[in-house]
Amino acid sequence: MPYITPEECLSSFSPTLPKELRNPELLVTIPAPTCKACSSKTGDQTDEITQKILLAFPHISKGGYVKAVKQGSPEHNCPLRVGIMLSGGPAPGGHNVLSGLFDGLKKIHPDSILLGFIEGGQGIINQEYVAISSEFLHSYRNSGGFNIISTGRQSIVTKDNKKKCLTAAQNLDLDGLVIVGGDGSNTATAILANYFAENNSKTTVVGVPKTIDGDIHSKYLELPFGFDSATKFYSNLIGNISRDALSCQAHYHFIKLMGRSASHIALECAFQTHPNMVLIGEEIAAKNLSLKAIVSEICTVIAERASIGKYYGVVLIPEGIIEFIPEIKLLIEEINSLPTSENIENLLSEKSQRLLQSFPKKVQHQLLSDRDAHGNVYVSKISVDSFLIYLVEKELRENFKNVPFNAVSHFLGYEGRCCLPSAFDNDYGYALGVGAAVLVKNKNNGYLSCIDNLMLTPENRNFRGVPISGMLTLLKNASGETIPMIKKHLVDISSPAFQKLELYRKIWSLEDSYRFPGPLQIQYPPETSSDTFCPFTLLINKLDDNYTTKKPALNHRCIEIPD
Ligand code: FBP
């Protein structure tokens, strides 16, 4: 077999579009007929939150879900000028969002122009951009990362920055602005869309759902792009580590997995690799498990394994877990409420001071000194993996008759969010990009490009435009103000996926049922079937009819009626 270079491999992959999105030049968006609540959105919605959101977003709250049908005639299409910005952490599949948007716009009219804003929000505020050409795009197609135009976390919705974005859109004569991001960025998409409309701007603002964390979810939005590749990439590494654990039989591997808050990544990687233990933040919160209880549970498994001659194992730990542990959550809230100062520990309550002093010096420092962009404790920087090792060692020494324990810590993070995209994310990202072009063409301001039925093969999936205003709810922001925001979608512990984990966990803890998924591939495996290419958690939840009909849209207020 001839050797194929990675570059040849990337350029040989040609994304498959859903049938519904082929010929974007002919597509018009029409209301998707199944959503009763959305079609009468301004009329009969009485709940207080909805009313407040309607009031806050009067210019973008009137439309319901849309789908695309072939009705237009290409000769009436005008060239479109569209800007795109990438926001927040990178996610595999992002370059294909740009590719899909570019190709979609060119099909709508060959003279359409795509401008890529450099470094996310900063680029639009400062009007720094690059005009995307076919040649420029070529080497980025199907590749990972966001390096084509890079990304940033600059807010675009402060009073000043909204104005600057509007000026940029006017100066550059934009018909559309596409924002690729997660819960925070898409909240910003809605705010900007409303602001642009209020100021009679011709620019249609649309969003694309992204984040490896998997924590943005709505009706017709089963997953953001990036989650599938990152979890497959991490699972390959976890499989390798498990193989080493089994080979040497000498170490416990504590593996911290990226994912700011929700534990979706850990849950999916557990199904992919069958570790001996996996902690789920949402479960800890629901069961109100203290740090002591968590440590004691881990020690019990280690002692049980030791009793059958096993002194090794694999433990998965979501990086966001720290915020779900009740007493640490309170401590963090207390630290966040205090102004940053040198002697902040002296300002804490006595209980919090005692708790803090029981932690290793490194963790104390991380809690007190590392702050994120909002001035809050930088939760994702805390080395929860070595912290747990420290506590487990101590507990085994003091209460488990000194069971032998030799641990190694790992952090799987940045390398996964910029890995090679899976075929799933390359198809998905490309379709989301074409969908965004269709939404701009049809002036669906404040909409999110969504692809539904992700467990089907790519050609059979469905395109939907989802009004972002319908995804908003009232939440407290970092400064304690209650404002409309998209709520992070957490692991639902009543979901079939979590129930399945509960069932298998006991077996995995003692038996070594490790799974070794191997390296991530850009092509689908031969004999493609959905159970080999789409995330297991999605598949398990979707296959349970009861669950999907009862909980079609967590956090979403729209009620669907059958056709
Ligand atoms: P997004 O939600 O912006 O996609 O970011 C995801 C993420 O990769 C998290 O998993 C992680 O906690 C965080 O970004 C790390 O952020 P930073 O780039 O600031 O270190």
Coordinates of C-alpha atoms in Angstrom, one line a residue, residues 32-366:
A32 CA -40.4 24.5 10.9
P33 CA -44.0 23.5 11.4
T34 CA -43.7 21.4 14.6
C35 CA -43.1 24.0 17.1
K36 CA -46.4 25.3 18.4
A37 CA -44.9 27.5 21.2
C38 CA -42.5 29.2 18.8
S39 CA -45.0 30.0 16.1
S40 CA -47.1 31.9 18.7
K41 CA -44.2 33.1 20.6
T42 CA -45.3 36.7 21.3
G43 CA -48.9 35.7 22.0
D44 CA -49.5 33.1 24.7
Q45 CA -46.2 32.8 26.5
T46 CA -47.0 34.1 29.9
D47 CA -44.2 33.0 32.2
E48 CA -42.3 35.7 33.8
I49 CA -38.8 34.7 32.5
T50 CA -40.0 34.5 28.9
Q51 CA -41.6 38.0 29.2
K52 CA -38.4 39.5 30.6
I53 CA -36.4 38.0 27.8
L54 CA -38.9 39.2 25.2
L55 CA -38.6 42.7 26.7
A56 CA -34.8 42.5 26.7
F57 CA -34.6 41.1 23.1
P58 CA -37.6 42.7 21.3
H59 CA -36.0 42.7 17.9
I60 CA -35.1 39.0 17.7
S61 CA -37.7 37.2 19.8
K62 CA -40.5 36.9 17.3
G63 CA -39.4 34.0 15.0
G64 CA -39.6 30.3 15.7
Y65 CA -37.5 27.5 14.4
V66 CA -36.8 27.4 10.7
K67 CA -35.8 24.8 8.1
A68 CA -34.6 25.1 4.5
V69 CA -36.5 24.2 1.4
K70 CA -35.6 24.5 -2.3
Q71 CA -37.7 27.4 -3.7
G72 CA -35.4 30.2 -4.7
S73 CA -33.9 31.0 -8.1
P74 CA -30.1 31.6 -8.1
E75 CA -30.3 34.4 -10.7
H76 CA -31.9 36.6 -8.0
N77 CA -29.1 36.0 -5.5
C78 CA -26.9 39.0 -4.8
P79 CA -23.2 38.6 -3.7
L80 CA -23.0 38.5 0.1
R81 CA -20.2 40.1 2.3
V82 CA -19.9 38.1 5.5
G83 CA -17.5 38.3 8.4
I84 CA -16.7 35.3 10.7
M85 CA -15.1 35.3 14.1
L86 CA -14.0 32.3 16.2
S87 CA -14.6 32.7 20.0
G88 CA -13.2 31.0 23.1
G89 CA -11.3 27.7 23.2
P90 CA -10.5 26.0 19.9
A91 CA -12.5 22.9 18.9
P92 CA -11.8 20.4 16.1
G93 CA -14.0 21.0 13.1
G94 CA -13.7 24.8 13.2
H95 CA -11.7 25.1 10.0
N96 CA -14.5 23.2 8.3
V97 CA -17.1 25.7 9.6
L98 CA -15.1 28.3 7.6
S99 CA -14.8 26.0 4.6
G100 CA -18.6 25.3 4.6
L101 CA -19.4 28.9 5.0
F102 CA -17.0 29.9 2.2
D103 CA -18.3 27.3 -0.2
G104 CA -21.9 28.0 0.7
L105 CA -21.5 31.7 0.1
K106 CA -19.7 31.1 -3.2
K107 CA -22.5 28.8 -4.3
I108 CA -25.1 31.5 -3.4
H109 CA -23.1 33.9 -5.5
P110 CA -19.6 33.5 -6.9
D111 CA -18.7 37.1 -6.0
S112 CA -19.6 36.7 -2.4
I113 CA -16.8 37.7 0.1
L114 CA -15.8 36.1 3.4
L115 CA -13.7 38.1 5.9
G116 CA -12.1 36.3 8.8
F117 CA -11.7 38.5 11.9
I118 CA -8.3 38.0 13.6
E119 CA -8.2 36.8 17.2
G120 CA -12.0 36.6 17.8
G121 CA -13.8 39.7 19.2
Q122 CA -10.6 41.7 19.1
G123 CA -10.5 41.5 15.3
I124 CA -14.0 42.9 14.8
I125 CA -13.5 45.6 17.4
N126 CA -10.3 46.7 15.7
Q127 CA -11.4 45.9 12.2
E128 CA -8.5 43.5 11.7
Y129 CA -9.4 40.8 9.2
V130 CA -8.2 38.7 6.3
A131 CA -10.1 38.2 3.1
I132 CA -10.5 34.4 2.8
S133 CA -9.6 33.0 -0.7
S134 CA -9.9 29.5 -2.0
E135 CA -6.1 29.2 -2.1
F136 CA -5.7 30.5 1.5
L137 CA -8.4 28.1 2.7
H138 CA -7.0 25.0 0.9
S139 CA -4.4 23.9 3.4
Y140 CA -6.7 24.4 6.4
R141 CA -9.6 22.2 5.1
N142 CA -10.3 19.2 7.4
S143 CA -7.5 20.2 9.8
G144 CA -7.7 20.9 13.5
G145 CA -7.2 24.1 15.5
F146 CA -8.4 27.6 15.0
N147 CA -5.1 28.9 13.7
I148 CA -6.5 30.0 10.3
I149 CA -7.7 33.3 11.9
S150 CA -7.1 32.5 15.6
T151 CA -9.5 33.0 18.5
G152 CA -9.9 35.1 21.6
R153 CA -12.1 35.6 24.7
Q154 CA -12.6 39.4 24.3
S155 CA -16.2 40.4 25.1
I156 CA -18.0 42.1 22.2
V157 CA -21.0 43.2 24.1
T158 CA -19.8 45.8 26.5
K159 CA -21.5 49.2 25.8
D160 CA -18.4 50.4 24.0
N161 CA -17.6 47.2 22.1
K162 CA -21.2 46.8 20.7
K163 CA -20.8 50.2 19.1
K164 CA -17.4 49.3 17.7
C165 CA -18.8 46.1 16.2
L166 CA -21.7 48.0 14.6
T167 CA -19.2 50.5 13.2
A168 CA -17.1 47.7 11.8
A169 CA -20.1 46.0 10.2
Q170 CA -21.1 49.3 8.6
N171 CA -17.6 50.2 7.4
L172 CA -17.1 46.8 5.9
D173 CA -20.6 46.7 4.5
L174 CA -21.4 43.3 6.0
D175 CA -24.5 41.4 5.1
G176 CA -23.7 38.9 7.8
L177 CA -21.6 38.2 10.8
V178 CA -21.1 34.6 11.9
I179 CA -19.9 34.0 15.5
V180 CA -18.6 30.5 16.3
G181 CA -18.7 29.9 20.1
G182 CA -20.2 28.2 23.2
D183 CA -22.8 29.3 25.7
G184 CA -21.2 32.7 26.5
S185 CA -20.4 33.6 22.9
N186 CA -23.8 32.7 21.6
T187 CA -25.4 34.7 24.4
A188 CA -23.3 37.5 22.9
T189 CA -24.6 36.6 19.4
A190 CA -28.2 37.2 20.6
I191 CA -27.2 40.5 22.3
L192 CA -25.4 41.8 19.2
A193 CA -28.2 40.6 16.8
N194 CA -30.7 42.5 18.9
Y195 CA -28.5 45.6 19.0
F196 CA -27.8 45.6 15.3
A197 CA -31.6 45.3 14.5
E198 CA -32.3 48.1 17.0
N199 CA -29.9 50.3 15.1
N200 CA -31.4 49.4 11.7
S201 CA -28.2 47.6 10.6
K202 CA -28.5 45.4 7.5
T203 CA -26.1 42.9 9.1
T204 CA -27.6 39.5 10.0
V205 CA -25.8 38.0 13.0
V206 CA -25.8 34.2 13.3
G207 CA -24.2 31.7 15.6
V208 CA -22.5 28.3 15.3
P209 CA -22.4 26.0 18.3
K210 CA -18.8 25.0 19.3
T211 CA -17.0 23.6 22.4
I212 CA -15.3 20.4 23.2
D213 CA -17.0 20.6 26.6
G214 CA -20.3 19.4 25.1
D215 CA -22.2 21.8 27.4
I216 CA -24.4 23.6 24.9
H217 CA -27.7 21.9 24.1
S218 CA -31.2 22.8 22.9
K219 CA -33.9 21.5 20.8
Y220 CA -32.3 20.5 17.4
L221 CA -28.9 21.0 19.1
E222 CA -27.7 17.6 20.3
L223 CA -24.0 18.5 20.6
P224 CA -21.6 21.3 19.7
F225 CA -18.9 20.4 17.2
G226 CA -15.5 19.5 18.7
F227 CA -16.8 17.2 21.4
D228 CA -16.5 14.0 19.3
S229 CA -12.9 14.5 18.2
A230 CA -11.6 15.6 21.6
T231 CA -13.2 12.7 23.4
K232 CA -12.0 10.2 20.8
F233 CA -8.5 11.7 21.0
Y234 CA -8.5 11.5 24.9
S235 CA -9.9 8.0 24.7
N236 CA -7.0 6.9 22.6
L237 CA -4.6 8.2 25.2
I238 CA -6.6 6.8 28.1
G239 CA -6.5 3.4 26.3
N240 CA -2.7 3.6 26.0
I241 CA -2.4 4.5 29.7
S242 CA -4.7 1.7 30.6
R243 CA -2.6 -0.7 28.6
D244 CA 0.5 0.5 30.5
A245 CA -1.3 0.1 33.8
L246 CA -2.1 -3.5 32.8
S247 CA 1.4 -4.2 31.5
C248 CA 3.3 -2.9 34.5
Q249 CA 0.7 -3.5 37.2
A250 CA 2.5 -0.9 39.3
H251 CA 0.6 2.4 39.1
Y252 CA -2.7 4.1 39.7
H253 CA -3.2 6.7 36.9
F254 CA -5.2 9.7 37.9
I255 CA -6.2 11.4 34.7
K256 CA -7.7 14.9 34.8
L257 CA -9.8 15.7 31.7
M258 CA -10.5 19.1 30.2
G259 CA -14.0 20.5 30.4
R260 CA -14.5 23.6 32.4
S261 CA -17.7 22.7 34.3
A262 CA -19.8 19.8 33.0
S263 CA -18.5 16.2 33.1
H264 CA -19.7 15.2 29.6
I265 CA -16.1 14.6 28.4
A266 CA -15.4 12.2 31.4
L267 CA -18.7 10.4 30.8
E268 CA -18.0 9.8 27.1
C269 CA -14.4 8.8 27.7
A270 CA -15.6 6.3 30.3
F271 CA -17.8 4.6 27.8
Q272 CA -15.0 4.6 25.3
T273 CA -12.4 3.2 27.7
H274 CA -14.0 1.5 30.7
P275 CA -11.8 2.9 33.5
N276 CA -11.8 1.5 37.0
M277 CA -13.2 4.7 38.4
V278 CA -14.8 7.9 36.9
L279 CA -15.9 10.9 38.9
I280 CA -18.9 12.8 37.6
G281 CA -19.3 16.3 39.1
E282 CA -23.1 16.5 38.6
E283 CA -23.5 13.2 40.6
I284 CA -21.3 14.6 43.4
A285 CA -23.5 17.7 43.6
A286 CA -26.8 15.7 43.4
K287 CA -25.7 13.3 46.1
N288 CA -24.1 16.1 48.1
L289 CA -20.9 14.0 48.5
S290 CA -18.2 15.6 50.6
L291 CA -14.5 15.6 49.7
K292 CA -14.0 13.0 52.5
A293 CA -16.7 10.8 51.1
I294 CA -15.2 10.9 47.5
V295 CA -11.7 10.1 48.8
S296 CA -13.1 7.3 50.9
E297 CA -14.9 5.8 47.9
I298 CA -11.7 5.9 45.9
C299 CA -9.8 4.2 48.7
T300 CA -12.4 1.5 49.1
V301 CA -12.0 0.5 45.4
I302 CA -8.2 0.6 45.8
A303 CA -8.4 -1.6 48.9
E304 CA -10.8 -4.0 47.2
R305 CA -8.5 -4.3 44.2
A306 CA -5.5 -4.8 46.5
S307 CA -7.3 -7.7 48.1
I308 CA -7.4 -9.5 44.8
G309 CA -3.8 -8.7 44.0
K310 CA -4.3 -5.6 41.8
Y311 CA -2.2 -2.6 42.8
Y312 CA -2.9 -0.5 39.7
G313 CA -5.8 1.2 38.0
V314 CA -7.2 4.1 36.0
V315 CA -9.2 6.9 37.5
L316 CA -10.9 9.7 35.3
I317 CA -11.4 13.1 36.9
P318 CA -13.2 16.0 35.1
E319 CA -11.3 19.2 35.6
G320 CA -14.5 21.0 36.7
I321 CA -15.2 18.6 39.5
I322 CA -13.8 21.0 42.1
E323 CA -16.8 23.3 41.8
F324 CA -19.3 20.5 42.4
I325 CA -17.8 19.4 45.8
P326 CA -20.1 21.1 48.3
E327 CA -17.5 22.4 50.8
I328 CA -15.0 23.5 48.1
K329 CA -17.9 25.2 46.2
L330 CA -18.6 27.3 49.2
L331 CA -14.9 28.1 49.7
I332 CA -14.6 29.2 46.1
E333 CA -17.8 31.3 46.4
E334 CA -16.3 33.0 49.5
I335 CA -13.0 33.7 47.7
N336 CA -14.7 35.1 44.7
S337 CA -16.8 37.4 46.8
L338 CA -13.6 39.0 48.3
P339 CA -11.4 41.6 46.6
T340 CA -8.1 40.2 45.6
S341 CA -5.6 41.1 48.2
E342 CA -2.3 39.7 49.6
N343 CA -3.9 38.5 52.9
I344 CA -7.1 37.1 51.4
E345 CA -6.9 33.9 53.5
N346 CA -7.3 36.0 56.7
L347 CA -10.6 37.4 55.4
L348 CA -12.1 34.0 55.0
S349 CA -14.5 32.5 57.6
E350 CA -13.0 30.2 60.2
K351 CA -14.4 27.1 58.6
S352 CA -13.0 28.0 55.2
Q353 CA -9.6 28.8 56.7
R354 CA -9.5 25.4 58.3
L355 CA -10.5 23.6 55.1
L356 CA -7.9 25.6 53.1
Q357 CA -5.2 24.7 55.5
S358 CA -5.9 21.0 55.1
F359 CA -5.0 21.3 51.4
P360 CA -1.5 21.0 49.9
K361 CA 0.4 24.4 49.6
K362 CA 0.2 24.3 45.8
V363 CA -3.6 24.0 45.8
Q364 CA -3.9 26.7 48.5
H365 CA -1.9 29.0 46.2
Q366 CA -4.0 28.1 43.1

